[in-house]
Amino acid sequence: MSRKPIVGVLALQGCVDRHAPHIEAAGGVFRAVKTAEQINAVDAYILPGGESTTMLKLIDTFGLWDVLAGNFSAKPVWGICAGSILMAENVWVDENKTKTQKSFGLMPVEIVRNGYGRQLDSHVGVIDGYNVSFIRAPVVTGVADTVQVLAEEGGIPVWLKFGKHRLSTFHAELTMDHPSPMHREFISGI
Amino acid sequence: MPQAVTICAAAENVKFYDPDIQETLIFSPVGAIDSPEKSLKRLLLTMTTSNVINLKTGLAEMLKGGVIMDVVTADQAKVAEDAGAVAVMALERVPSDIRAAGGVARMSPPELVQKIMETVSIPVMAKCRIGHFAEAQILEAIGVDYIDESEVLTPADDEYHINKHDFKVPFVCGAKNLGEALRRIGEGAALMRTKGEPGTGNIVEAVRHLRAMNTAMRRVQLMDDSELMTEAKNLGAPYELVKMIKRDGKLPVPNFAAGGIATPADAALCMQLGAETVFVGSGIFKSEDPKTFAKAIVKATAHFNDPKMVLEASKGLGIAMTGIEISKIDAPMLMANRGW
């Protein structure tokens, strides 16, 4: 890309602004997006951490599903924690896999919400030599052969690549060394 | 060149250089007892890792731009989740009922909190009394996601708050001004909220507290470094945190609004005054149509700075909760005055 890529962080709810210094340091332009107009005007997307149920409700309430789905089929998307739940093809709300949740199905993986447990099970990990946070994080329980596992933690895939899309169950944006290797990797591929 | 030591942080780019560390050692009362490293870590919100926002504040970061709703039953929790709440606060009674009932208000029964935790997949918070660390220990044992050391309940200690650094579960605390907020953060609160005046449906106190905080932070930012220690003394706030306010112009942890939010417009007002999420207590389940109200407040909060969207959210709601004039409340029931 001849100009700086514009990265839109979906800003309906969640951890949005923390991405700005990472995106800028990795050579991108940060944009918080929440209307159809704003969504159409960027080159790539970060679906941020937050509450996936809240984001789904708001996407429905504001009629943004088709706009997002259309853009996601053409542009790179990186889903983080709650955002990774919106991306995964199969989403289970509970460990016993009794209840599913709607998603954009951008990556053929199976994911279980809050798979590590509650806040008391939140933890810091090290991926590619960089500190990252798992906060009430989901667990990836199944990965198609076509998906590239970029990193695992304790035998669980946590950083994944599928075509132009990325998925992480951890947060790199809460670490204050800018940019994170993940932001660098994502933005260099736009 | 002084060597940069990256400490944490709840604040962005918190880098302390050697001179600052020296100052910390000299002035911090914590530094007198602990090792320098431990002293800094404690002061900066029980950091676990050098350059990562600690996990307690990390969860608060995820709750930004949302609505946290008070619920008293599992059914209400489900309504809140379905409406798009980012979290629920599990309570035995909403603040307006606590106000009406009088007497001593305590932590909710564990079964109630557990039932709500089983019902919804979003984070569940619960309240303990100010200073009641045993109630907090019970809530931590239950495994709640956040504890609110709250003035809505009757204080258990009229002098001291809980040492929140002792807990693995994060705490949110209320404050009506900057000094109070920084004292709570110094004690380990990972998230702040205004106190407002809970259970009144009257937004005036929350607005007062948001404005007081903003004014005080702007004042600190304009100060000369040599004035900061006296300002810390006057605020009754930790000096290191006052220095962070001067540098960042904002609290080192997220600041949410609470206490008296009853309509979508109230939520938009608080968000525009700088709150990063809103707590709605009695406002939803004391309204005529809780489901509609809950959805409307979520909608207005997501687009708080777009009057057209807030207008849309404000239509067809039915009757909001009945409000109370603050001057009509007896002094002992002014909850904002609880906390030290």
Tab-separated table of N, CA and C in Angstrom, chain A residues 68-135:
chain	number	residue	atom	x	y	z
A	68	LEU	N	-20.730	-4.628	7.899
A	68	LEU	CA	-19.513	-5.239	8.444
A	68	LEU	C	-19.164	-6.504	7.660
A	69	ALA	N	-20.144	-7.387	7.468
A	69	ALA	CA	-19.885	-8.656	6.779
A	69	ALA	C	-19.332	-8.401	5.376
A	70	GLY	N	-19.887	-7.426	4.681
A	70	GLY	CA	-19.425	-7.098	3.332
A	70	GLY	C	-17.973	-6.643	3.345
A	71	ASN	N	-17.648	-5.753	4.258
A	71	ASN	CA	-16.274	-5.257	4.352
A	71	ASN	C	-15.298	-6.352	4.795
A	72	PHE	N	-15.755	-7.201	5.720
A	72	PHE	CA	-14.881	-8.248	6.262
A	72	PHE	C	-14.488	-9.257	5.173
A	73	SER	N	-15.354	-9.423	4.159
A	73	SER	CA	-15.014	-10.408	3.129
A	73	SER	C	-13.920	-9.860	2.201
A	74	ALA	N	-13.710	-8.552	2.237
A	74	ALA	CA	-12.742	-7.946	1.322
A	74	ALA	C	-11.487	-7.420	2.002
A	75	LYS	N	-11.549	-7.172	3.301
A	75	LYS	CA	-10.428	-6.514	3.989
A	75	LYS	C	-9.973	-7.330	5.204
A	76	PRO	N	-8.710	-7.142	5.601
A	76	PRO	CA	-8.195	-7.903	6.758
A	76	PRO	C	-8.898	-7.535	8.066
A	77	VAL	N	-9.131	-8.550	8.895
A	77	VAL	CA	-9.757	-8.352	10.201
A	77	VAL	C	-8.912	-9.050	11.255
A	78	TRP	N	-8.706	-8.370	12.385
A	78	TRP	CA	-8.042	-8.992	13.534
A	78	TRP	C	-9.017	-8.914	14.704
A	79	GLY	N	-9.457	-10.070	15.155
A	79	GLY	CA	-10.368	-10.131	16.293
A	79	GLY	C	-9.601	-10.469	17.558
A	80	ILE	N	-9.862	-9.701	18.609
A	80	ILE	CA	-9.147	-9.869	19.872
A	80	ILE	C	-10.141	-10.218	20.976
A	81	CYS	N	-9.927	-11.306	21.659
A	81	CYS	CA	-10.755	-11.701	22.803
A	81	CYS	C	-12.237	-11.689	22.408
A	82	ALA	N	-13.019	-10.714	22.850
A	82	ALA	CA	-14.426	-10.649	22.431
A	82	ALA	C	-14.513	-10.595	20.906
A	83	GLY	N	-13.578	-9.872	20.289
A	83	GLY	CA	-13.557	-9.767	18.829
A	83	GLY	C	-13.271	-11.098	18.168
A	84	SER	N	-12.456	-11.932	18.820
A	84	SER	CA	-12.154	-13.257	18.261
A	84	SER	C	-13.399	-14.143	18.292
A	85	ILE	N	-14.268	-13.880	19.275
A	85	ILE	CA	-15.524	-14.629	19.377
A	85	ILE	C	-16.447	-14.234	18.218
A	86	LEU	N	-16.424	-12.959	17.853
A	86	LEU	CA	-17.239	-12.501	16.725
A	86	LEU	C	-16.734	-13.085	15.400
A	87	MET	N	-15.441	-13.463	15.359
A	87	MET	CA	-14.829	-13.956	14.122
A	87	MET	C	-14.968	-15.451	13.914
A	88	ALA	N	-14.916	-16.193	15.010
A	88	ALA	CA	-14.827	-17.649	14.920
A	88	ALA	C	-16.066	-18.240	14.249
A	89	GLU	N	-15.856	-19.363	13.550
A	89	GLU	CA	-16.980	-19.991	12.860
A	89	GLU	C	-17.948	-20.644	13.846
A	90	ASN	N	-17.393	-21.350	14.829
A	90	ASN	CA	-18.227	-22.005	15.850
A	90	ASN	C	-17.955	-21.412	17.219
A	91	VAL	N	-19.008	-20.875	17.830
A	91	VAL	CA	-18.861	-20.244	19.140
A	91	VAL	C	-19.730	-20.964	20.158
A	92	TRP	N	-19.110	-21.389	21.250
A	92	TRP	CA	-19.875	-21.972	22.354
A	92	TRP	C	-19.863	-20.991	23.506
A	93	VAL	N	-21.047	-20.783	24.101
A	93	VAL	CA	-21.152	-19.846	25.212
A	93	VAL	C	-20.616	-20.486	26.493
A	94	ASP	N	-20.786	-21.794	26.612
A	94	ASP	CA	-20.425	-22.487	27.846
A	94	ASP	C	-19.472	-23.642	27.567
A	95	GLU	N	-18.773	-24.035	28.621
A	95	GLU	CA	-17.799	-25.125	28.524
A	95	GLU	C	-18.397	-26.444	28.042
A	96	ASN	N	-19.646	-26.698	28.450
A	96	ASN	CA	-20.290	-27.957	28.089
A	96	ASN	C	-20.817	-27.967	26.657
A	97	LYS	N	-20.597	-26.828	25.968
A	97	LYS	CA	-20.981	-26.706	24.560
A	97	LYS	C	-22.454	-27.010	24.328
A	98	THR	N	-23.304	-26.349	25.118
A	98	THR	CA	-24.743	-26.538	24.940
A	98	THR	C	-25.372	-25.364	24.207
A	99	LYS	N	-24.728	-24.187	24.278
A	99	LYS	CA	-25.353	-22.985	23.737
A	99	LYS	C	-24.409	-22.284	22.766
A	100	THR	N	-24.922	-21.992	21.583
A	100	THR	CA	-24.066	-21.334	20.588
A	100	THR	C	-24.333	-19.827	20.554
A	101	GLN	N	-23.477	-19.126	19.862
A	101	GLN	CA	-23.640	-17.683	19.710
A	101	GLN	C	-23.336	-17.298	18.264
A	102	LYS	N	-24.131	-16.355	17.781
A	102	LYS	CA	-23.977	-15.862	16.410
A	102	LYS	C	-22.575	-15.253	16.195
A	103	SER	N	-22.045	-15.402	14.971
A	103	SER	CA	-20.748	-14.775	14.691
A	103	SER	C	-20.608	-14.527	13.193
A	104	PHE	N	-19.552	-13.799	12.812
A	104	PHE	CA	-19.311	-13.523	11.397
A	104	PHE	C	-18.659	-14.709	10.675
A	105	GLY	N	-18.153	-15.683	11.447
A	105	GLY	CA	-17.585	-16.890	10.846
A	105	GLY	C	-16.467	-16.616	9.857
A	106	LEU	N	-15.521	-15.773	10.244
A	106	LEU	CA	-14.444	-15.396	9.320
A	106	LEU	C	-13.276	-16.366	9.345
A	107	MET	N	-13.231	-17.217	10.378
A	107	MET	CA	-12.100	-18.139	10.515
A	107	MET	C	-12.619	-19.498	10.974
A	108	PRO	N	-12.227	-20.596	10.284
A	108	PRO	CA	-12.748	-21.914	10.669
A	108	PRO	C	-12.112	-22.449	11.949
A	109	VAL	N	-12.504	-21.876	13.064
A	109	VAL	CA	-12.040	-22.355	14.367
A	109	VAL	C	-13.258	-22.490	15.287
A	110	GLU	N	-13.080	-23.301	16.324
A	110	GLU	CA	-14.108	-23.441	17.354
A	110	GLU	C	-13.588	-22.768	18.619
A	111	ILE	N	-14.447	-22.008	19.268
A	111	ILE	CA	-14.000	-21.227	20.420
A	111	ILE	C	-15.028	-21.328	21.541
A	112	VAL	N	-14.544	-21.357	22.772
A	112	VAL	CA	-15.445	-21.414	23.939
A	112	VAL	C	-15.269	-20.131	24.738
A	113	ARG	N	-16.363	-19.403	24.923
A	113	ARG	CA	-16.310	-18.138	25.661
A	113	ARG	C	-15.867	-18.379	27.097
A	114	ASN	N	-15.067	-17.445	27.620
A	114	ASN	CA	-14.592	-17.519	29.005
A	114	ASN	C	-14.037	-18.911	29.336
A	115	GLY	N	-13.374	-19.512	28.350
A	115	GLY	CA	-12.900	-20.882	28.491
A	115	GLY	C	-11.898	-21.089	29.624
A	116	TYR	N	-11.183	-20.053	30.007
A	116	TYR	CA	-10.223	-20.183	31.108
A	116	TYR	C	-10.903	-20.036	32.461
A	117	GLY	N	-12.117	-19.467	32.461
A	117	GLY	CA	-12.814	-19.234	33.724
A	117	GLY	C	-13.200	-17.777	33.859
A	118	ARG	N	-13.246	-17.308	35.099
A	118	ARG	CA	-13.679	-15.930	35.357
A	118	ARG	C	-12.473	-14.999	35.515
A	119	GLN	N	-12.719	-13.786	36.048
A	119	GLN	CA	-11.630	-12.808	36.188
A	119	GLN	C	-10.474	-13.355	37.021
A	120	LEU	N	-10.776	-14.146	38.045
A	120	LEU	CA	-9.707	-14.669	38.900
A	120	LEU	C	-8.772	-15.579	38.114
A	121	ASP	N	-9.202	-16.055	36.950
A	121	ASP	CA	-8.348	-16.893	36.102
A	121	ASP	C	-7.640	-16.077	35.012
A	122	SER	N	-7.860	-14.784	34.995
A	122	SER	CA	-7.150	-13.923	34.039
A	122	SER	C	-5.655	-13.997	34.345
A	123	HIS	N	-4.830	-13.942	33.294
A	123	HIS	CA	-3.397	-14.068	33.530
A	123	HIS	C	-2.590	-13.366	32.445
A	124	VAL	N	-1.311	-13.135	32.767
A	124	VAL	CA	-0.398	-12.545	31.796
A	124	VAL	C	0.434	-13.672	31.186
A	125	GLY	N	0.654	-13.618	29.888
A	125	GLY	CA	1.483	-14.621	29.224
A	125	GLY	C	2.540	-13.932	28.370
A	126	VAL	N	3.439	-14.723	27.815
A	126	VAL	CA	4.460	-14.162	26.937
A	126	VAL	C	4.353	-14.830	25.577
A	127	ILE	N	4.075	-14.015	24.548
A	127	ILE	CA	3.970	-14.526	23.180
A	127	ILE	C	4.977	-13.771	22.320
A	128	ASP	N	5.811	-14.504	21.602
A	128	ASP	CA	6.859	-13.886	20.778
A	128	ASP	C	7.687	-12.892	21.594
A	129	GLY	N	7.988	-13.251	22.839
A	129	GLY	CA	8.814	-12.400	23.689
A	129	GLY	C	8.120	-11.142	24.172
A	130	TYR	N	6.815	-11.083	24.012
A	130	TYR	CA	6.060	-9.874	24.360
A	130	TYR	C	4.996	-10.221	25.388
A	131	ASN	N	4.882	-9.392	26.436
A	131	ASN	CA	3.871	-9.645	27.463
A	131	ASN	C	2.470	-9.392	26.912
A	132	VAL	N	1.577	-10.325	27.134
A	132	VAL	CA	0.190	-10.138	26.698
A	132	VAL	C	-0.751	-10.540	27.834
A	133	SER	N	-1.984	-10.045	27.779
A	133	SER	CA	-2.947	-10.319	28.850
A	133	SER	C	-4.101	-11.170	28.349
A	134	PHE	N	-4.406	-12.204	29.122
A	134	PHE	CA	-5.610	-13.006	28.871
A	134	PHE	C	-6.626	-12.593	29.935
A	135	ILE	N	-7.693	-11.892	29.529
A	135	ILE	CA	-8.666	-11.381	30.491
A	135	ILE	C	-10.025	-12.015	30.224
